[in-house]
mmCIF file of C-alpha atoms in Angstrom:
data_model
loop_
_atom_site.group_PDB
_atom_site.id
_atom_site.type_symbol
_atom_site.label_atom_id
_atom_site.label_comp_id
_atom_site.label_asym_id
_atom_site.label_seq_id
_atom_site.Cartn_x
_atom_site.Cartn_y
_atom_site.Cartn_z
ATOM 1 C CA MET A 921 25.016 49.823 -2.633
ATOM 2 C CA LYS A 922 27.274 46.756 -3.313
ATOM 3 C CA LYS A 923 30.443 48.965 -3.760
ATOM 4 C CA LEU A 924 29.552 50.881 -0.642
ATOM 5 C CA PHE A 925 29.445 47.620 1.388
ATOM 6 C CA VAL A 926 32.548 46.334 0.063
ATOM 7 C CA LEU A 927 34.366 49.620 0.589
ATOM 8 C CA ILE A 928 33.247 49.446 4.202
ATOM 9 C CA LEU A 929 33.980 45.921 4.848
ATOM 10 C CA LEU A 930 37.435 46.187 3.566
ATOM 11 C CA SER A 931 38.163 49.221 5.458
ATOM 12 C CA PHE A 932 37.149 47.346 8.623
ATOM 13 C CA SER A 933 38.905 44.114 7.798
ATOM 14 C CA LEU A 934 41.112 41.977 10.298
ATOM 15 C CA ASN A 935 44.038 40.077 8.855
ATOM 16 C CA PHE A 936 45.303 36.603 9.778
ATOM 17 C CA ALA A 937 48.492 34.557 9.621
ATOM 18 C CA ILE A 938 49.763 30.949 9.401
ATOM 19 C CA ALA A 939 51.400 30.024 12.684
ATOM 20 C CA GLN A 940 54.060 27.369 13.114
ATOM 21 C CA GLU A 941 53.615 23.568 13.546
ATOM 22 C CA GLY A 942 56.499 22.614 15.676
ATOM 23 C CA GLN A 943 57.936 19.583 17.504
ATOM 24 C CA LEU A 944 59.326 18.993 20.946
ATOM 25 C CA ASP A 945 63.053 19.118 19.877
ATOM 26 C CA PHE A 946 64.048 19.747 16.348
ATOM 27 C CA THR A 947 66.693 17.220 16.512
ATOM 28 C CA GLU A 948 64.892 14.464 18.597
ATOM 29 C CA LYS A 949 63.114 11.475 16.634
ATOM 30 C CA GLN A 950 59.256 12.314 16.626
ATOM 31 C CA SER A 951 56.790 9.771 17.946
ATOM 32 C CA ASP A 952 54.075 8.524 15.473
ATOM 33 C CA TRP A 953 51.367 10.969 16.930
ATOM 34 C CA GLY A 954 51.549 14.472 17.697
ATOM 35 C CA PHE A 955 49.532 17.554 18.503
ATOM 36 C CA HIS A 956 50.111 21.401 18.616
ATOM 37 C CA LEU A 957 48.075 24.528 19.489
ATOM 38 C CA THR A 958 49.152 28.080 18.537
ATOM 39 C CA PRO A 959 47.690 31.510 19.458
ATOM 40 C CA TYR A 960 49.307 34.017 17.214
ATOM 41 C CA ALA A 961 48.971 37.480 15.538
ATOM 42 C CA LEU A 962 49.789 39.068 12.348
ATOM 43 C CA LEU A 963 50.972 42.835 12.957
ATOM 44 C CA ALA A 964 50.087 43.756 9.447
ATOM 45 C CA SER A 965 49.323 46.589 7.105
ATOM 46 C CA GLN A 966 46.733 46.255 4.272
ATOM 47 C CA SER A 967 46.389 47.896 0.872
ATOM 48 C CA THR A 968 43.048 47.544 -1.102
ATOM 49 C CA ASP A 969 41.918 48.505 -4.502
ATOM 50 C CA VAL A 970 38.194 48.376 -5.167
ATOM 51 C CA GLY A 971 35.953 49.861 -7.967
ATOM 52 C CA GLY A 972 38.588 52.534 -8.466
ATOM 53 C CA GLN A 973 39.132 53.469 -4.883
ATOM 54 C CA LYS A 974 42.298 52.867 -3.055
ATOM 55 C CA ILE A 975 42.515 52.184 0.653
ATOM 56 C CA ARG A 976 45.644 52.237 2.590
ATOM 57 C CA GLN A 977 45.884 51.019 6.299
ATOM 58 C CA SER A 978 48.638 50.681 8.792
ATOM 59 C CA PHE A 979 48.558 48.143 11.605
ATOM 60 C CA SER A 980 47.522 50.969 13.944
ATOM 61 C CA ASP A 981 44.551 51.725 11.808
ATOM 62 C CA LEU A 982 43.436 48.093 11.861
ATOM 63 C CA ALA A 983 44.054 47.699 15.432
ATOM 64 C CA SER A 984 42.087 50.706 16.344
ATOM 65 C CA ILE A 985 38.809 49.276 14.943
ATOM 66 C CA THR A 986 39.030 45.763 16.506
ATOM 67 C CA ASN A 987 36.621 45.494 19.343
ATOM 68 C CA ALA A 988 37.421 41.733 19.973
ATOM 69 C CA GLY A 989 39.427 39.166 18.136
ATOM 70 C CA PHE A 990 40.961 35.564 18.422
ATOM 71 C CA GLN A 991 43.382 33.623 16.284
ATOM 72 C CA ILE A 992 44.573 30.255 16.672
ATOM 73 C CA VAL A 993 46.115 27.246 14.836
ATOM 74 C CA ALA A 994 45.613 23.497 15.951
ATOM 75 C CA GLY A 995 46.699 20.527 14.412
ATOM 76 C CA ILE A 996 47.152 16.677 14.638
ATOM 77 C CA ARG A 997 49.853 14.730 13.096
ATOM 78 C CA TYR A 998 50.260 10.846 12.456
ATOM 79 C CA LYS A 999 53.815 10.003 10.872
ATOM 80 C CA ARG A 1000 53.838 12.001 7.712
ATOM 81 C CA LEU A 1001 50.336 13.033 7.568
ATOM 82 C CA SER A 1002 48.748 15.955 9.360
ATOM 83 C CA LEU A 1003 45.565 17.898 9.637
ATOM 84 C CA ASN A 1004 45.592 21.536 10.462
ATOM 85 C CA PHE A 1005 43.132 24.168 11.338
ATOM 86 C CA ASP A 1006 43.703 27.774 11.225
ATOM 87 C CA GLY A 1007 40.826 29.964 12.502
ATOM 88 C CA THR A 1008 40.213 33.952 12.913
ATOM 89 C CA PHE A 1009 37.091 35.164 14.791
ATOM 90 C CA ALA A 1010 36.734 38.907 15.103
ATOM 91 C CA ARG A 1011 34.341 41.648 15.821
ATOM 92 C CA LEU A 1012 35.114 44.910 14.384
ATOM 93 C CA GLY A 1013 33.509 48.404 14.271
ATOM 94 C CA GLU A 1014 33.577 52.130 14.429
ATOM 95 C CA GLU A 1015 31.160 54.926 15.185
ATOM 96 C CA PHE A 1016 30.765 58.187 13.312
ATOM 97 C CA PRO A 1017 28.716 60.447 15.760
ATOM 98 C CA ASP A 1018 28.901 63.702 13.771
ATOM 99 C CA PRO A 1019 25.458 65.002 12.691
ATOM 100 C CA PRO A 1020 23.518 65.207 10.508
ATOM 101 C CA LEU A 1021 24.324 61.594 9.678
ATOM 102 C CA LEU A 1022 25.040 59.393 12.635
ATOM 103 C CA VAL A 1023 26.704 55.914 11.652
ATOM 104 C CA ASP A 1024 27.435 52.738 13.670
ATOM 105 C CA LEU A 1025 29.328 50.068 11.647
ATOM 106 C CA LYS A 1026 29.736 46.563 13.044
ATOM 107 C CA VAL A 1027 31.528 43.685 11.214
ATOM 108 C CA LYS A 1028 31.547 40.023 12.311
ATOM 109 C CA GLN A 1029 34.323 38.083 10.608
ATOM 110 C CA GLN A 1030 35.163 34.351 10.505
ATOM 111 C CA ILE A 1031 38.133 33.115 8.461
ATOM 112 C CA LEU A 1032 38.448 29.221 8.693
ATOM 113 C CA ASP A 1033 41.348 27.493 6.993
ATOM 114 C CA LEU A 1034 41.487 23.579 7.059
ATOM 115 C CA ARG A 1035 44.613 21.875 5.515
ATOM 116 C CA LEU A 1036 45.703 18.278 4.906
ATOM 117 C CA ARG A 1037 49.407 18.064 4.799
ATOM 118 C CA TYR A 1038 51.663 15.221 3.668
ATOM 119 C CA ILE A 1039 55.527 15.148 3.863
ATOM 120 C CA LEU A 1040 56.744 14.326 0.339
ATOM 121 C CA PHE A 1041 60.567 14.358 0.876
ATOM 122 C CA GLU A 1042 62.821 14.441 3.974
ATOM 123 C CA SER A 1043 66.563 14.219 4.582
ATOM 124 C CA TYR A 1044 68.375 14.228 7.724
ATOM 125 C CA GLU A 1045 72.078 13.954 8.926
ATOM 126 C CA SER A 1046 72.378 12.061 12.173
ATOM 127 C CA GLY A 1047 74.952 12.100 14.848
ATOM 128 C CA GLN A 1048 75.704 10.447 18.249
ATOM 129 C CA ASN A 1049 72.996 12.535 20.093
ATOM 130 C CA GLY A 1050 70.451 12.267 17.168
ATOM 131 C CA VAL A 1051 69.786 14.555 14.041
ATOM 132 C CA ILE A 1052 72.228 17.178 13.483
ATOM 133 C CA LYS A 1053 70.582 18.925 10.783
ATOM 134 C CA GLY A 1054 68.068 18.249 7.877
ATOM 135 C CA TRP A 1055 65.063 19.352 5.726
ATOM 136 C CA SER A 1056 61.715 18.383 4.577
ATOM 137 C CA VAL A 1057 59.133 19.309 1.886
ATOM 138 C CA ALA A 1058 55.452 18.873 2.381
ATOM 139 C CA ALA A 1059 52.418 19.253 0.182
ATOM 140 C CA ASN A 1060 49.145 20.740 1.557
ATOM 141 C CA ALA A 1061 45.512 21.231 0.270
ATOM 142 C CA GLY A 1062 42.284 22.164 1.692
ATOM 143 C CA PRO A 1063 39.544 24.975 1.751
ATOM 144 C CA LYS A 1064 39.738 28.397 3.113
ATOM 145 C CA ILE A 1065 36.283 29.750 4.117
ATOM 146 C CA TRP A 1066 35.816 33.358 4.253
ATOM 147 C CA ARG A 1067 32.615 34.886 6.002
ATOM 148 C CA ASN A 1068 32.043 38.641 6.816
ATOM 149 C CA ASN A 1069 28.684 39.947 8.287
ATOM 150 C CA LEU A 1070 28.460 43.664 8.107
ATOM 151 C CA GLU A 1071 25.783 45.807 9.760
ATOM 152 C CA LEU A 1072 25.376 49.647 9.418
ATOM 153 C CA ASP A 1073 23.199 51.436 11.623
ATOM 154 C CA TYR A 1074 22.428 55.109 10.473
ATOM 155 C CA SER A 1075 20.280 58.137 11.726
ATOM 156 C CA LEU A 1076 19.787 61.297 9.902
ATOM 157 C CA VAL A 1077 19.042 64.073 12.314
ATOM 158 C CA PHE A 1078 18.342 67.659 12.472
ATOM 159 C CA GLY A 1079 18.808 69.227 15.851
ATOM 160 C CA ASP A 1080 16.633 66.975 18.168
ATOM 161 C CA ARG A 1081 14.699 65.489 15.360
ATOM 162 C CA VAL A 1082 15.393 62.145 13.647
ATOM 163 C CA LEU A 1083 14.254 62.487 10.063
ATOM 164 C CA ASP A 1084 15.207 58.926 9.114
ATOM 165 C CA GLU A 1085 16.821 55.917 10.337
ATOM 166 C CA GLY A 1086 17.409 52.157 9.658
ATOM 167 C CA THR A 1087 19.919 49.323 9.302
ATOM 168 C CA LEU A 1088 21.725 48.034 6.065
ATOM 169 C CA SER A 1089 23.108 44.687 6.143
ATOM 170 C CA GLU A 1090 25.343 42.468 3.901
ATOM 171 C CA ASP A 1091 26.451 38.859 4.386
ATOM 172 C CA GLN A 1092 29.396 37.760 2.245
ATOM 173 C CA LYS A 1093 30.806 34.139 2.171
ATOM 174 C CA TRP A 1094 33.024 32.434 -0.100
ATOM 175 C CA THR A 1095 35.519 29.418 -0.198
ATOM 176 C CA ASP A 1096 38.895 29.261 -1.829
ATOM 177 C CA LEU A 1097 40.655 25.849 -2.416
ATOM 178 C CA MET A 1098 44.319 26.337 -1.524
ATOM 179 C CA LEU A 1099 47.131 24.289 -2.776
ATOM 180 C CA GLY A 1100 50.695 24.732 -1.358
ATOM 181 C CA LEU A 1101 54.157 23.346 -0.477
ATOM 182 C CA ARG A 1102 56.012 23.908 2.802
ATOM 183 C CA SER A 1103 59.858 23.414 3.303
ATOM 184 C CA GLN A 1104 61.321 23.175 6.860
ATOM 185 C CA PHE A 1105 65.051 23.334 7.732
ATOM 186 C CA ILE A 1106 66.558 22.155 10.914
ATOM 187 C CA ILE A 1107 69.403 24.627 11.727
ATOM 188 C CA SER A 1108 70.003 23.204 15.372
ATOM 189 C CA SER A 1109 68.322 21.492 18.080
ATOM 190 C CA LYS A 1110 66.656 24.743 19.070
ATOM 191 C CA PHE A 1111 66.227 26.580 15.821
ATOM 192 C CA LEU A 1112 63.747 25.658 12.917
ATOM 193 C CA VAL A 1113 63.144 27.636 9.658
ATOM 194 C CA THR A 1114 59.995 27.309 7.764
ATOM 195 C CA VAL A 1115 59.083 28.707 4.335
ATOM 196 C CA ASP A 1116 55.354 28.085 3.429
ATOM 197 C CA GLY A 1117 53.688 29.217 0.063
ATOM 198 C CA SER A 1118 50.288 28.388 -1.453
ATOM 199 C CA ILE A 1119 47.957 29.591 -4.253
ATOM 200 C CA GLY A 1120 44.175 29.071 -4.725
ATOM 201 C CA GLY A 1121 40.839 30.391 -5.784
ATOM 202 C CA PHE A 1122 41.147 29.990 -9.462
ATOM 203 C CA GLY A 1123 37.798 31.892 -10.160
ATOM 204 C CA TRP A 1124 35.876 28.374 -9.450
ATOM 205 C CA GLY A 1125 32.203 29.164 -8.443
ATOM 206 C CA ASN A 1126 32.256 31.997 -6.061
ATOM 207 C CA SER A 1127 35.904 31.762 -5.037
ATOM 208 C CA SER A 1128 38.406 34.408 -5.487
ATOM 209 C CA ASP A 1129 39.771 34.933 -9.093
ATOM 210 C CA PHE A 1130 43.302 34.185 -7.525
ATOM 211 C CA SER A 1131 44.763 34.221 -4.098
ATOM 212 C CA SER A 1132 48.493 33.604 -2.934
ATOM 213 C CA ASP A 1133 50.519 33.754 0.277
ATOM 214 C CA LEU A 1134 54.054 33.469 1.367
ATOM 215 C CA THR A 1135 55.136 32.921 5.088
ATOM 216 C CA TYR A 1136 58.798 32.813 6.356
ATOM 217 C CA LEU A 1137 59.013 31.682 9.857
ATOM 218 C CA ASN A 1138 61.849 31.249 12.549
ATOM 219 C CA SER A 1139 60.854 28.935 15.467
ATOM 220 C CA PHE A 1140 62.885 28.761 18.725
ATOM 221 C CA LYS A 1141 62.467 25.985 21.240
ATOM 222 C CA ILE A 1142 62.418 27.634 24.780
ATOM 223 C CA ALA A 1143 60.998 24.736 26.802
ATOM 224 C CA LYS A 1144 59.993 21.234 26.338
ATOM 225 C CA HIS A 1145 56.645 21.884 25.097
ATOM 226 C CA ILE A 1146 56.827 25.700 24.020
ATOM 227 C CA LEU A 1147 58.089 27.266 20.986
ATOM 228 C CA ILE A 1148 58.433 31.056 19.929
ATOM 229 C CA ASN A 1149 57.772 31.799 16.403
ATOM 230 C CA ALA A 1150 58.552 34.946 14.582
ATOM 231 C CA GLY A 1151 58.501 35.887 10.977
ATOM 232 C CA PHE A 1152 57.019 37.678 8.074
ATOM 233 C CA ARG A 1153 54.057 37.056 5.723
ATOM 234 C CA SER A 1154 52.375 38.580 2.731
ATOM 235 C CA PHE A 1155 49.416 37.342 0.899
ATOM 236 C CA ARG A 1156 46.986 38.660 -1.638
ATOM 237 C CA TYR A 1157 43.788 38.003 -3.334
ATOM 238 C CA SER A 1158 41.637 39.343 -6.105
ATOM 239 C CA ARG A 1159 37.787 38.937 -6.459
ATOM 240 C CA THR A 1160 35.177 39.887 -8.913
ATOM 241 C CA ASP A 1161 31.558 40.552 -7.543
ATOM 242 C CA PRO A 1162 28.445 41.601 -9.146
ATOM 243 C CA SER A 1163 27.037 44.935 -8.195
ATOM 244 C CA ASP A 1164 24.285 47.275 -9.187
ATOM 245 C CA THR A 1165 26.279 48.978 -11.748
ATOM 246 C CA GLY A 1166 28.189 45.836 -13.124
ATOM 247 C CA ASP A 1167 31.094 43.688 -11.995
ATOM 248 C CA LEU A 1168 33.093 45.009 -8.983
ATOM 249 C CA SER A 1169 36.806 44.107 -8.951
ATOM 250 C CA THR A 1170 38.740 43.942 -5.577
ATOM 251 C CA LYS A 1171 42.350 43.382 -4.962
ATOM 252 C CA VAL A 1172 43.722 43.105 -1.398
ATOM 253 C CA LYS A 1173 47.444 42.731 -0.171
ATOM 254 C CA VAL A 1174 48.201 42.210 3.358
ATOM 255 C CA GLN A 1175 51.926 41.963 4.763
ATOM 256 C CA GLY A 1176 53.570 42.170 8.032
ATOM 257 C CA PRO A 1177 55.536 40.329 10.842
ATOM 258 C CA ILE A 1178 54.134 37.173 12.614
ATOM 259 C CA LEU A 1179 54.338 36.512 16.358
ATOM 260 C CA GLY A 1180 53.078 33.287 17.813
ATOM 261 C CA VAL A 1181 53.496 30.792 20.680
ATOM 262 C CA SER A 1182 53.335 27.162 20.060
ATOM 263 C CA PHE A 1183 52.445 24.463 22.724
ATOM 264 C CA VAL A 1184 53.589 21.124 21.157
ATOM 265 C CA TYR A 1185 52.928 17.584 22.424
#
């Protein structure tokens, strides 16, 4: 039964991305305090290996089973220190109305990523009108909380008769401690490049055995308080969960382009 739930859950999983934490003008001196809000999307494909089964899903496959979803990043900064929240909230599902077995799958998913970030090093070249170009390196750490609630309503029918019906449910929750580094490069006053990588899990408690992600992002300033973000992200994790027949090993890899809009103050 545990294997069935994991297979269904991963087949109906929604993916998320890290969006950009920008600034008003990449060559302007920043004030001590800052705030940003970024709705975003990851147009991803997913590959899953679980219990000897291989599941491959394109972006179209994932989008077709998403009933509703919302993804957003918010953050507040004071000088070199910042606190960032990355949240995914989704309702997924699909119906299989072919008799004799009628199935209605529903998944509620929350992915909450909280990071504390500190700029370790920074170097900038200044000109008459401010910073010409430069770079910075920041370290970050924090918990990533995964929660998936799955409900499977089924009916076994023969003609107009219902022979059996019921609901199966599964609630999964785990937390991964993530540690990472982020590098940013100011190319011009309107163009910023970000490379962000982190690892976590480490098999502590109920966490993943190991998880990692890598993000490359281009940010373009189009207005005083608005940035357009475009890039690519790849992340993966592996877990081991107990099941009726022994430990169940799961490996997931997600990759695809990122699109987002940042509102920065």
